[in-house]
JSON list of C-alpha atoms in Angstrom, two decimals:
[
{"chain": "A", "resi": 771, "resn": "UNK", "atom": "CA", "xyz": [0.02, -0.24, 0.15]},
{"chain": "A", "resi": 772, "resn": "UNK", "atom": "CA", "xyz": [1.66, 3.14, -1.40]},
{"chain": "A", "resi": 773, "resn": "UNK", "atom": "CA", "xyz": [-0.92, 5.83, -0.39]},
{"chain": "A", "resi": 774, "resn": "UNK", "atom": "CA", "xyz": [0.68, 9.34, 0.66]},
{"chain": "A", "resi": 775, "resn": "UNK", "atom": "CA", "xyz": [0.94, 10.09, 3.97]},
{"chain": "A", "resi": 776, "resn": "UNK", "atom": "CA", "xyz": [-0.35, 13.57, 4.94]},
{"chain": "A", "resi": 777, "resn": "UNK", "atom": "CA", "xyz": [1.02, 15.28, 8.12]},
{"chain": "A", "resi": 778, "resn": "UNK", "atom": "CA", "xyz": [-0.45, 14.84, 11.65]},
{"chain": "A", "resi": 779, "resn": "UNK", "atom": "CA", "xyz": [-2.85, 17.63, 11.88]},
{"chain": "A", "resi": 780, "resn": "UNK", "atom": "CA", "xyz": [-6.02, 18.97, 13.95]},
{"chain": "A", "resi": 781, "resn": "UNK", "atom": "CA", "xyz": [-8.94, 17.23, 12.95]},
{"chain": "A", "resi": 782, "resn": "UNK", "atom": "CA", "xyz": [-12.20, 19.12, 11.38]},
{"chain": "A", "resi": 783, "resn": "UNK", "atom": "CA", "xyz": [-15.26, 19.79, 13.65]},
{"chain": "A", "resi": 784, "resn": "UNK", "atom": "CA", "xyz": [-17.41, 17.10, 11.83]},
{"chain": "A", "resi": 785, "resn": "UNK", "atom": "CA", "xyz": [-15.89, 13.81, 11.42]},
{"chain": "A", "resi": 786, "resn": "UNK", "atom": "CA", "xyz": [-16.58, 11.17, 8.97]},
{"chain": "A", "resi": 787, "resn": "UNK", "atom": "CA", "xyz": [-14.85, 8.30, 7.47]},
{"chain": "A", "resi": 788, "resn": "UNK", "atom": "CA", "xyz": [-15.39, 8.28, 3.51]},
{"chain": "A", "resi": 789, "resn": "UNK", "atom": "CA", "xyz": [-15.25, 5.06, 1.49]},
{"chain": "A", "resi": 790, "resn": "UNK", "atom": "CA", "xyz": [-12.01, 3.76, 1.62]},
{"chain": "A", "resi": 791, "resn": "UNK", "atom": "CA", "xyz": [-10.33, 6.28, 4.15]},
{"chain": "A", "resi": 792, "resn": "UNK", "atom": "CA", "xyz": [-8.75, 5.08, 6.68]},
{"chain": "A", "resi": 793, "resn": "UNK", "atom": "CA", "xyz": [-8.02, 7.85, 9.75]},
{"chain": "A", "resi": 794, "resn": "UNK", "atom": "CA", "xyz": [-5.15, 7.42, 11.96]},
{"chain": "A", "resi": 795, "resn": "UNK", "atom": "CA", "xyz": [-5.17, 9.40, 15.47]},
{"chain": "A", "resi": 796, "resn": "UNK", "atom": "CA", "xyz": [-2.31, 10.21, 17.70]},
{"chain": "A", "resi": 797, "resn": "UNK", "atom": "CA", "xyz": [-2.37, 11.07, 21.32]},
{"chain": "A", "resi": 798, "resn": "UNK", "atom": "CA", "xyz": [0.12, 11.24, 24.12]},
{"chain": "A", "resi": 799, "resn": "UNK", "atom": "CA", "xyz": [-0.12, 8.62, 27.19]},
{"chain": "A", "resi": 800, "resn": "UNK", "atom": "CA", "xyz": [-0.02, 11.70, 29.83]},
{"chain": "A", "resi": 801, "resn": "UNK", "atom": "CA", "xyz": [1.16, 11.07, 33.19]},
{"chain": "A", "resi": 802, "resn": "UNK", "atom": "CA", "xyz": [-1.73, 9.74, 35.76]},
{"chain": "A", "resi": 803, "resn": "UNK", "atom": "CA", "xyz": [-2.38, 13.52, 37.00]},
{"chain": "A", "resi": 804, "resn": "UNK", "atom": "CA", "xyz": [-4.40, 13.90, 33.91]},
{"chain": "A", "resi": 805, "resn": "UNK", "atom": "CA", "xyz": [-6.58, 10.97, 34.85]},
{"chain": "A", "resi": 806, "resn": "UNK", "atom": "CA", "xyz": [-9.17, 13.09, 36.26]},
{"chain": "A", "resi": 807, "resn": "UNK", "atom": "CA", "xyz": [-12.25, 11.18, 37.66]},
{"chain": "A", "resi": 808, "resn": "UNK", "atom": "CA", "xyz": [-14.82, 12.72, 35.08]},
{"chain": "A", "resi": 809, "resn": "UNK", "atom": "CA", "xyz": [-12.44, 10.64, 32.46]},
{"chain": "A", "resi": 810, "resn": "UNK", "atom": "CA", "xyz": [-12.10, 7.54, 34.31]},
{"chain": "A", "resi": 811, "resn": "UNK", "atom": "CA", "xyz": [-15.93, 7.65, 34.62]},
{"chain": "A", "resi": 812, "resn": "UNK", "atom": "CA", "xyz": [-16.19, 7.07, 30.82]},
{"chain": "A", "resi": 813, "resn": "UNK", "atom": "CA", "xyz": [-14.87, 3.69, 31.34]},
{"chain": "A", "resi": 814, "resn": "UNK", "atom": "CA", "xyz": [-16.63, 0.53, 31.63]},
{"chain": "A", "resi": 815, "resn": "UNK", "atom": "CA", "xyz": [-16.83, -1.83, 34.62]},
{"chain": "A", "resi": 816, "resn": "UNK", "atom": "CA", "xyz": [-14.82, -4.33, 32.62]},
{"chain": "A", "resi": 817, "resn": "UNK", "atom": "CA", "xyz": [-12.45, -1.81, 31.52]},
{"chain": "A", "resi": 818, "resn": "UNK", "atom": "CA", "xyz": [-12.36, -0.71, 35.05]},
{"chain": "A", "resi": 819, "resn": "UNK", "atom": "CA", "xyz": [-11.42, -4.29, 35.89]},
{"chain": "A", "resi": 820, "resn": "UNK", "atom": "CA", "xyz": [-8.82, -4.83, 33.20]},
{"chain": "A", "resi": 821, "resn": "UNK", "atom": "CA", "xyz": [-6.95, -1.97, 34.45]},
{"chain": "A", "resi": 822, "resn": "UNK", "atom": "CA", "xyz": [-6.70, -3.39, 37.96]},
{"chain": "A", "resi": 823, "resn": "UNK", "atom": "CA", "xyz": [-5.16, -6.53, 36.77]},
{"chain": "A", "resi": 824, "resn": "UNK", "atom": "CA", "xyz": [-2.00, -4.50, 35.52]},
{"chain": "A", "resi": 825, "resn": "UNK", "atom": "CA", "xyz": [0.89, -5.14, 38.60]},
{"chain": "A", "resi": 826, "resn": "UNK", "atom": "CA", "xyz": [2.67, -1.75, 37.20]},
{"chain": "A", "resi": 827, "resn": "UNK", "atom": "CA", "xyz": [0.40, 1.48, 38.22]},
{"chain": "A", "resi": 828, "resn": "UNK", "atom": "CA", "xyz": [1.92, 3.40, 35.38]},
{"chain": "A", "resi": 829, "resn": "UNK", "atom": "CA", "xyz": [0.93, 0.85, 32.91]},
{"chain": "A", "resi": 830, "resn": "UNK", "atom": "CA", "xyz": [-2.68, 0.65, 34.31]},
{"chain": "A", "resi": 831, "resn": "UNK", "atom": "CA", "xyz": [-2.97, 4.28, 33.85]},
{"chain": "A", "resi": 832, "resn": "UNK", "atom": "CA", "xyz": [-1.81, 4.29, 30.44]},
{"chain": "A", "resi": 833, "resn": "UNK", "atom": "CA", "xyz": [-4.16, 1.47, 29.34]},
{"chain": "A", "resi": 834, "resn": "UNK", "atom": "CA", "xyz": [-6.84, 3.78, 31.09]},
{"chain": "A", "resi": 835, "resn": "UNK", "atom": "CA", "xyz": [-6.21, 6.70, 29.42]},
{"chain": "A", "resi": 836, "resn": "UNK", "atom": "CA", "xyz": [-5.83, 4.65, 26.09]},
{"chain": "A", "resi": 837, "resn": "UNK", "atom": "CA", "xyz": [-9.32, 3.44, 26.51]},
{"chain": "A", "resi": 838, "resn": "UNK", "atom": "CA", "xyz": [-10.54, 6.97, 27.23]},
{"chain": "A", "resi": 839, "resn": "UNK", "atom": "CA", "xyz": [-9.27, 8.26, 24.27]},
{"chain": "A", "resi": 840, "resn": "UNK", "atom": "CA", "xyz": [-10.79, 5.69, 22.03]},
{"chain": "A", "resi": 841, "resn": "UNK", "atom": "CA", "xyz": [-14.03, 6.41, 23.46]},
{"chain": "A", "resi": 842, "resn": "UNK", "atom": "CA", "xyz": [-13.98, 10.09, 23.07]},
{"chain": "A", "resi": 843, "resn": "UNK", "atom": "CA", "xyz": [-12.51, 9.79, 19.75]},
{"chain": "A", "resi": 844, "resn": "UNK", "atom": "CA", "xyz": [-15.13, 7.14, 18.47]},
{"chain": "A", "resi": 845, "resn": "UNK", "atom": "CA", "xyz": [-17.81, 9.23, 20.17]},
{"chain": "A", "resi": 846, "resn": "UNK", "atom": "CA", "xyz": [-17.20, 12.11, 17.94]},
{"chain": "A", "resi": 847, "resn": "UNK", "atom": "CA", "xyz": [-17.55, 9.79, 14.88]},
{"chain": "A", "resi": 848, "resn": "UNK", "atom": "CA", "xyz": [-20.92, 8.23, 16.30]},
{"chain": "A", "resi": 849, "resn": "UNK", "atom": "CA", "xyz": [-22.18, 11.29, 17.86]},
{"chain": "A", "resi": 850, "resn": "UNK", "atom": "CA", "xyz": [-22.68, 9.58, 21.08]},
{"chain": "A", "resi": 851, "resn": "UNK", "atom": "CA", "xyz": [-21.70, 10.15, 24.54]},
{"chain": "A", "resi": 852, "resn": "UNK", "atom": "CA", "xyz": [-18.00, 7.96, 24.90]},
{"chain": "A", "resi": 853, "resn": "UNK", "atom": "CA", "xyz": [-19.45, 6.32, 28.33]},
{"chain": "A", "resi": 854, "resn": "UNK", "atom": "CA", "xyz": [-22.26, 4.71, 26.13]},
{"chain": "A", "resi": 855, "resn": "UNK", "atom": "CA", "xyz": [-20.37, 3.12, 23.55]},
{"chain": "A", "resi": 856, "resn": "UNK", "atom": "CA", "xyz": [-20.32, -0.52, 23.64]},
{"chain": "A", "resi": 857, "resn": "UNK", "atom": "CA", "xyz": [-17.87, -3.21, 22.59]},
{"chain": "A", "resi": 858, "resn": "UNK", "atom": "CA", "xyz": [-18.23, -6.88, 21.74]},
{"chain": "A", "resi": 859, "resn": "UNK", "atom": "CA", "xyz": [-14.94, -8.92, 21.68]},
{"chain": "A", "resi": 860, "resn": "UNK", "atom": "CA", "xyz": [-13.50, -11.73, 19.51]},
{"chain": "A", "resi": 861, "resn": "UNK", "atom": "CA", "xyz": [-12.37, -15.13, 20.24]},
{"chain": "A", "resi": 862, "resn": "UNK", "atom": "CA", "xyz": [-8.67, -13.59, 21.07]},
{"chain": "A", "resi": 863, "resn": "UNK", "atom": "CA", "xyz": [-9.95, -10.24, 22.55]},
{"chain": "A", "resi": 864, "resn": "UNK", "atom": "CA", "xyz": [-10.24, -8.16, 19.35]},
{"chain": "A", "resi": 865, "resn": "UNK", "atom": "CA", "xyz": [-12.71, -5.39, 20.29]},
{"chain": "A", "resi": 866, "resn": "UNK", "atom": "CA", "xyz": [-15.59, -4.32, 17.74]},
{"chain": "A", "resi": 867, "resn": "UNK", "atom": "CA", "xyz": [-18.03, -1.57, 17.90]},
{"chain": "A", "resi": 868, "resn": "UNK", "atom": "CA", "xyz": [-21.76, -3.01, 18.96]},
{"chain": "A", "resi": 869, "resn": "UNK", "atom": "CA", "xyz": [-24.25, -1.55, 16.38]},
{"chain": "A", "resi": 870, "resn": "UNK", "atom": "CA", "xyz": [-22.03, 0.54, 14.07]},
{"chain": "A", "resi": 871, "resn": "UNK", "atom": "CA", "xyz": [-20.06, -0.17, 10.60]},
{"chain": "A", "resi": 872, "resn": "UNK", "atom": "CA", "xyz": [-17.06, 1.57, 11.75]},
{"chain": "A", "resi": 873, "resn": "UNK", "atom": "CA", "xyz": [-14.13, -0.68, 12.48]},
{"chain": "A", "resi": 874, "resn": "UNK", "atom": "CA", "xyz": [-11.01, 0.30, 14.60]},
{"chain": "A", "resi": 875, "resn": "UNK", "atom": "CA", "xyz": [-8.03, -1.16, 16.13]},
{"chain": "A", "resi": 876, "resn": "UNK", "atom": "CA", "xyz": [-5.80, 0.55, 19.11]},
{"chain": "A", "resi": 877, "resn": "UNK", "atom": "CA", "xyz": [-2.03, 0.26, 19.82]},
{"chain": "A", "resi": 878, "resn": "UNK", "atom": "CA", "xyz": [0.10, 2.11, 22.50]},
{"chain": "A", "resi": 879, "resn": "UNK", "atom": "CA", "xyz": [3.76, 2.10, 22.92]},
{"chain": "A", "resi": 880, "resn": "UNK", "atom": "CA", "xyz": [6.14, 4.33, 24.96]},
{"chain": "A", "resi": 881, "resn": "UNK", "atom": "CA", "xyz": [4.09, 7.34, 25.81]},
{"chain": "A", "resi": 882, "resn": "UNK", "atom": "CA", "xyz": [2.04, 7.42, 22.66]},
{"chain": "A", "resi": 883, "resn": "UNK", "atom": "CA", "xyz": [-1.16, 6.01, 21.64]},
{"chain": "A", "resi": 884, "resn": "UNK", "atom": "CA", "xyz": [-2.65, 5.53, 18.01]},
{"chain": "A", "resi": 885, "resn": "UNK", "atom": "CA", "xyz": [-6.09, 4.54, 16.76]},
{"chain": "A", "resi": 886, "resn": "UNK", "atom": "CA", "xyz": [-6.93, 3.68, 13.35]},
{"chain": "A", "resi": 887, "resn": "UNK", "atom": "CA", "xyz": [-10.56, 3.85, 12.06]},
{"chain": "A", "resi": 888, "resn": "UNK", "atom": "CA", "xyz": [-11.95, 2.30, 8.88]},
{"chain": "A", "resi": 889, "resn": "UNK", "atom": "CA", "xyz": [-15.56, 1.21, 7.78]},
{"chain": "A", "resi": 890, "resn": "UNK", "atom": "CA", "xyz": [-16.72, -2.15, 7.44]},
{"chain": "A", "resi": 891, "resn": "UNK", "atom": "CA", "xyz": [-13.57, -3.95, 6.57]},
{"chain": "A", "resi": 892, "resn": "UNK", "atom": "CA", "xyz": [-10.80, -5.67, 8.84]},
{"chain": "A", "resi": 893, "resn": "UNK", "atom": "CA", "xyz": [-8.26, -3.00, 10.41]},
{"chain": "A", "resi": 894, "resn": "UNK", "atom": "CA", "xyz": [-5.14, -3.68, 12.43]},
{"chain": "A", "resi": 895, "resn": "UNK", "atom": "CA", "xyz": [-2.52, -1.23, 13.94]},
{"chain": "A", "resi": 896, "resn": "UNK", "atom": "CA", "xyz": [0.83, -1.72, 15.85]},
{"chain": "A", "resi": 897, "resn": "UNK", "atom": "CA", "xyz": [3.52, 0.85, 16.88]},
{"chain": "A", "resi": 898, "resn": "UNK", "atom": "CA", "xyz": [6.52, -0.27, 18.81]},
{"chain": "A", "resi": 899, "resn": "UNK", "atom": "CA", "xyz": [9.14, 1.93, 20.76]},
{"chain": "A", "resi": 900, "resn": "UNK", "atom": "CA", "xyz": [12.42, 1.24, 19.56]},
{"chain": "A", "resi": 901, "resn": "UNK", "atom": "CA", "xyz": [14.60, -0.69, 22.07]},
{"chain": "A", "resi": 902, "resn": "UNK", "atom": "CA", "xyz": [18.38, 0.01, 21.68]},
{"chain": "A", "resi": 903, "resn": "UNK", "atom": "CA", "xyz": [19.34, -3.03, 23.93]},
{"chain": "A", "resi": 904, "resn": "UNK", "atom": "CA", "xyz": [16.93, -5.67, 22.02]},
{"chain": "A", "resi": 905, "resn": "UNK", "atom": "CA", "xyz": [18.66, -8.57, 20.56]},
{"chain": "A", "resi": 906, "resn": "UNK", "atom": "CA", "xyz": [16.32, -7.99, 17.37]},
{"chain": "A", "resi": 907, "resn": "UNK", "atom": "CA", "xyz": [18.64, -10.57, 15.15]},
{"chain": "A", "resi": 908, "resn": "UNK", "atom": "CA", "xyz": [17.56, -13.42, 17.54]},
{"chain": "A", "resi": 909, "resn": "UNK", "atom": "CA", "xyz": [13.91, -12.49, 17.28]},
{"chain": "A", "resi": 910, "resn": "UNK", "atom": "CA", "xyz": [13.97, -12.08, 13.61]},
{"chain": "A", "resi": 911, "resn": "UNK", "atom": "CA", "xyz": [15.82, -15.76, 13.41]},
{"chain": "A", "resi": 912, "resn": "UNK", "atom": "CA", "xyz": [12.66, -17.05, 15.21]},
{"chain": "A", "resi": 913, "resn": "UNK", "atom": "CA", "xyz": [9.70, -15.34, 13.51]},
{"chain": "A", "resi": 914, "resn": "UNK", "atom": "CA", "xyz": [10.71, -13.81, 10.20]},
{"chain": "A", "resi": 915, "resn": "UNK", "atom": "CA", "xyz": [10.14, -15.65, 6.87]},
{"chain": "A", "resi": 916, "resn": "UNK", "atom": "CA", "xyz": [12.88, -16.19, 4.77]},
{"chain": "A", "resi": 917, "resn": "UNK", "atom": "CA", "xyz": [12.21, -13.13, 2.69]},
{"chain": "A", "resi": 918, "resn": "UNK", "atom": "CA", "xyz": [12.01, -11.01, 5.62]},
{"chain": "A", "resi": 919, "resn": "UNK", "atom": "CA", "xyz": [15.46, -12.19, 6.77]},
{"chain": "A", "resi": 920, "resn": "UNK", "atom": "CA", "xyz": [16.59, -11.64, 3.40]},
{"chain": "A", "resi": 921, "resn": "UNK", "atom": "CA", "xyz": [15.20, -7.80, 3.34]},
{"chain": "A", "resi": 922, "resn": "UNK", "atom": "CA", "xyz": [16.96, -7.46, 6.96]},
{"chain": "A", "resi": 923, "resn": "UNK", "atom": "CA", "xyz": [20.39, -8.46, 5.93]},
{"chain": "A", "resi": 924, "resn": "UNK", "atom": "CA", "xyz": [20.24, -6.29, 2.75]},
{"chain": "A", "resi": 925, "resn": "UNK", "atom": "CA", "xyz": [20.23, -2.82, 4.46]},
{"chain": "A", "resi": 926, "resn": "UNK", "atom": "CA", "xyz": [23.20, -1.45, 6.18]},
{"chain": "A", "resi": 927, "resn": "UNK", "atom": "CA", "xyz": [24.07, -2.64, 9.53]},
{"chain": "A", "resi": 928, "resn": "UNK", "atom": "CA", "xyz": [23.30, 0.98, 10.94]},
{"chain": "A", "resi": 929, "resn": "UNK", "atom": "CA", "xyz": [19.52, 0.72, 9.59]},
{"chain": "A", "resi": 930, "resn": "UNK", "atom": "CA", "xyz": [18.93, -2.88, 10.67]},
{"chain": "A", "resi": 931, "resn": "UNK", "atom": "CA", "xyz": [17.32, -1.99, 13.95]},
{"chain": "A", "resi": 932, "resn": "UNK", "atom": "CA", "xyz": [14.87, 0.39, 12.43]},
{"chain": "A", "resi": 933, "resn": "UNK", "atom": "CA", "xyz": [14.26, -2.22, 9.51]},
{"chain": "A", "resi": 934, "resn": "UNK", "atom": "CA", "xyz": [13.38, -5.08, 11.90]},
{"chain": "A", "resi": 935, "resn": "UNK", "atom": "CA", "xyz": [11.01, -2.72, 13.64]},
{"chain": "A", "resi": 936, "resn": "UNK", "atom": "CA", "xyz": [9.35, -1.94, 9.97]},
{"chain": "A", "resi": 937, "resn": "UNK", "atom": "CA", "xyz": [8.69, -5.65, 9.55]},
{"chain": "A", "resi": 938, "resn": "UNK", "atom": "CA", "xyz": [7.59, -6.49, 13.08]},
{"chain": "A", "resi": 939, "resn": "UNK", "atom": "CA", "xyz": [5.06, -3.57, 13.18]},
{"chain": "A", "resi": 940, "resn": "UNK", "atom": "CA", "xyz": [4.00, -4.89, 9.77]},
{"chain": "A", "resi": 941, "resn": "UNK", "atom": "CA", "xyz": [3.50, -8.50, 10.94]},
{"chain": "A", "resi": 942, "resn": "UNK", "atom": "CA", "xyz": [1.73, -7.56, 14.00]},
{"chain": "A", "resi": 943, "resn": "UNK", "atom": "CA", "xyz": [-0.74, -5.28, 12.08]},
{"chain": "A", "resi": 944, "resn": "UNK", "atom": "CA", "xyz": [-1.64, -8.10, 10.12]},
{"chain": "A", "resi": 945, "resn": "UNK", "atom": "CA", "xyz": [-2.09, -10.54, 13.01]},
{"chain": "A", "resi": 946, "resn": "UNK", "atom": "CA", "xyz": [-4.21, -7.58, 14.80]},
{"chain": "A", "resi": 947, "resn": "UNK", "atom": "CA", "xyz": [-6.41, -7.17, 11.80]},
{"chain": "A", "resi": 948, "resn": "UNK", "atom": "CA", "xyz": [-7.19, -10.93, 11.31]},
{"chain": "A", "resi": 949, "resn": "UNK", "atom": "CA", "xyz": [-7.86, -10.95, 15.24]},
{"chain": "A", "resi": 950, "resn": "UNK", "atom": "CA", "xyz": [-5.99, -13.74, 15.46]},
{"chain": "A", "resi": 951, "resn": "UNK", "atom": "CA", "xyz": [-3.42, -13.04, 18.05]},
{"chain": "A", "resi": 952, "resn": "UNK", "atom": "CA", "xyz": [0.36, -14.24, 18.19]},
{"chain": "A", "resi": 953, "resn": "UNK", "atom": "CA", "xyz": [-0.73, -17.53, 18.81]},
{"chain": "A", "resi": 954, "resn": "UNK", "atom": "CA", "xyz": [-0.72, -17.93, 15.10]},
{"chain": "A", "resi": 955, "resn": "UNK", "atom": "CA", "xyz": [2.42, -18.96, 13.29]},
{"chain": "A", "resi": 956, "resn": "UNK", "atom": "CA", "xyz": [4.64, -16.14, 12.69]},
{"chain": "A", "resi": 957, "resn": "UNK", "atom": "CA", "xyz": [6.92, -17.77, 9.81]},
{"chain": "A", "resi": 958, "resn": "UNK", "atom": "CA", "xyz": [4.40, -16.90, 7.20]},
{"chain": "A", "resi": 959, "resn": "UNK", "atom": "CA", "xyz": [4.01, -14.36, 4.21]},
{"chain": "A", "resi": 960, "resn": "UNK", "atom": "CA", "xyz": [1.25, -11.93, 4.44]},
{"chain": "A", "resi": 961, "resn": "UNK", "atom": "CA", "xyz": [-0.84, -12.63, 1.29]},
{"chain": "A", "resi": 962, "resn": "UNK", "atom": "CA", "xyz": [-4.24, -11.11, 2.64]},
{"chain": "A", "resi": 963, "resn": "UNK", "atom": "CA", "xyz": [-3.68, -7.55, 4.13]},
{"chain": "A", "resi": 964, "resn": "UNK", "atom": "CA", "xyz": [-2.65, -4.01, 2.33]},
{"chain": "A", "resi": 965, "resn": "UNK", "atom": "CA", "xyz": [0.11, -2.69, 4.76]},
{"chain": "A", "resi": 966, "resn": "UNK", "atom": "CA", "xyz": [1.18, 0.81, 5.02]},
{"chain": "A", "resi": 967, "resn": "UNK", "atom": "CA", "xyz": [4.23, 1.62, 7.35]},
{"chain": "A", "resi": 968, "resn": "UNK", "atom": "CA", "xyz": [4.08, 5.00, 8.96]},
{"chain": "A", "resi": 969, "resn": "UNK", "atom": "CA", "xyz": [6.39, 7.21, 11.78]},
{"chain": "A", "resi": 970, "resn": "UNK", "atom": "CA", "xyz": [4.61, 8.37, 15.02]},
{"chain": "A", "resi": 971, "resn": "UNK", "atom": "CA", "xyz": [7.55, 10.01, 15.95]},
{"chain": "A", "resi": 972, "resn": "UNK", "atom": "CA", "xyz": [11.24, 9.39, 15.71]},
{"chain": "A", "resi": 973, "resn": "UNK", "atom": "CA", "xyz": [11.46, 6.50, 18.12]},
{"chain": "A", "resi": 974, "resn": "UNK", "atom": "CA", "xyz": [8.06, 5.23, 17.46]},
{"chain": "A", "resi": 975, "resn": "UNK", "atom": "CA", "xyz": [7.21, 3.48, 13.98]},
{"chain": "A", "resi": 976, "resn": "UNK", "atom": "CA", "xyz": [4.04, 1.82, 13.02]},
{"chain": "A", "resi": 977, "resn": "UNK", "atom": "CA", "xyz": [2.07, 0.13, 10.49]},
{"chain": "A", "resi": 978, "resn": "UNK", "atom": "CA", "xyz": [-1.53, -0.45, 9.50]},
{"chain": "A", "resi": 979, "resn": "UNK", "atom": "CA", "xyz": [-2.99, -3.21, 7.76]},
{"chain": "A", "resi": 980, "resn": "UNK", "atom": "CA", "xyz": [-6.17, -3.29, 5.95]},
{"chain": "A", "resi": 981, "resn": "UNK", "atom": "CA", "xyz": [-8.37, -5.88, 4.30]},
{"chain": "A", "resi": 982, "resn": "UNK", "atom": "CA", "xyz": [-8.58, -3.89, 1.10]},
{"chain": "A", "resi": 983, "resn": "UNK", "atom": "CA", "xyz": [-6.97, -1.23, -0.36]},
{"chain": "A", "resi": 984, "resn": "UNK", "atom": "CA", "xyz": [-7.68, 2.20, 0.90]},
{"chain": "A", "resi": 985, "resn": "UNK", "atom": "CA", "xyz": [-7.98, 5.47, -1.21]},
{"chain": "A", "resi": 986, "resn": "UNK", "atom": "CA", "xyz": [-6.53, 7.93, 1.06]},
{"chain": "A", "resi": 987, "resn": "UNK", "atom": "CA", "xyz": [-5.07, 8.28, 4.92]},
{"chain": "A", "resi": 988, "resn": "UNK", "atom": "CA", "xyz": [-6.07, 10.95, 7.18]},
{"chain": "A", "resi": 989, "resn": "UNK", "atom": "CA", "xyz": [-3.76, 11.69, 10.13]},
{"chain": "A", "resi": 990, "resn": "UNK", "atom": "CA", "xyz": [-5.31, 13.46, 13.50]},
{"chain": "A", "resi": 991, "resn": "UNK", "atom": "CA", "xyz": [-3.79, 14.87, 16.78]},
{"chain": "A", "resi": 992, "resn": "UNK", "atom": "CA", "xyz": [-6.11, 14.31, 19.41]},
{"chain": "A", "resi": 993, "resn": "UNK", "atom": "CA", "xyz": [-6.78, 17.59, 21.40]},
{"chain": "A", "resi": 994, "resn": "UNK", "atom": "CA", "xyz": [-8.36, 17.34, 24.99]},
{"chain": "A", "resi": 995, "resn": "UNK", "atom": "CA", "xyz": [-10.42, 20.74, 24.46]},
{"chain": "A", "resi": 996, "resn": "UNK", "atom": "CA", "xyz": [-12.04, 19.11, 21.27]},
{"chain": "A", "resi": 997, "resn": "UNK", "atom": "CA", "xyz": [-13.18, 15.92, 22.90]},
{"chain": "A", "resi": 998, "resn": "UNK", "atom": "CA", "xyz": [-16.62, 15.31, 23.72]},
{"chain": "A", "resi": 999, "resn": "UNK", "atom": "CA", "xyz": [-17.19, 13.84, 27.13]}
]
């Protein structure tokens, strides 16, 4: 998928996903002080319980804030109170909207979250924080296909870590689009999804996978003051 990527910018007042458009939203996962009670009240009982299962409090707070942003953003498309949005979940936990043709997928890493929104078709998104200490060659040897390993080795050594993350995010975005999770075999080629790589910021590469070819990409920066709820 070779669609042009526009810059991240402020969204328009009225939001709708046109046929073939994919919308990407970028938002910071701010410190816990931003988790005001009026925001946490947007979460369902199930989301609150899931947050409590985290042993690490900062991770729990990031999970809650990511789900709050998910609800706030979807609420703008649906023209609905974010607290009233209902989700269903697939066999491997992939969420879907109840009573809407909009499809979406959420990913967060480091101090950033990204939400992808499409219409009717399958979508998956992944972002990863580049770890300078990660033994990426060992992971590639275990999970990459021969063609992916060949692509990795073809680039200069100085660029291999970033190339590894580019390949990895594309693989995980496809798995998330399929809703299969990482229990599925990894050393297989993607012949099902259209994939577009992108960058959230310098150290956060990402990829979005779609079941059909998109016609356009829109990239929005979330603003708290413009959110409903």
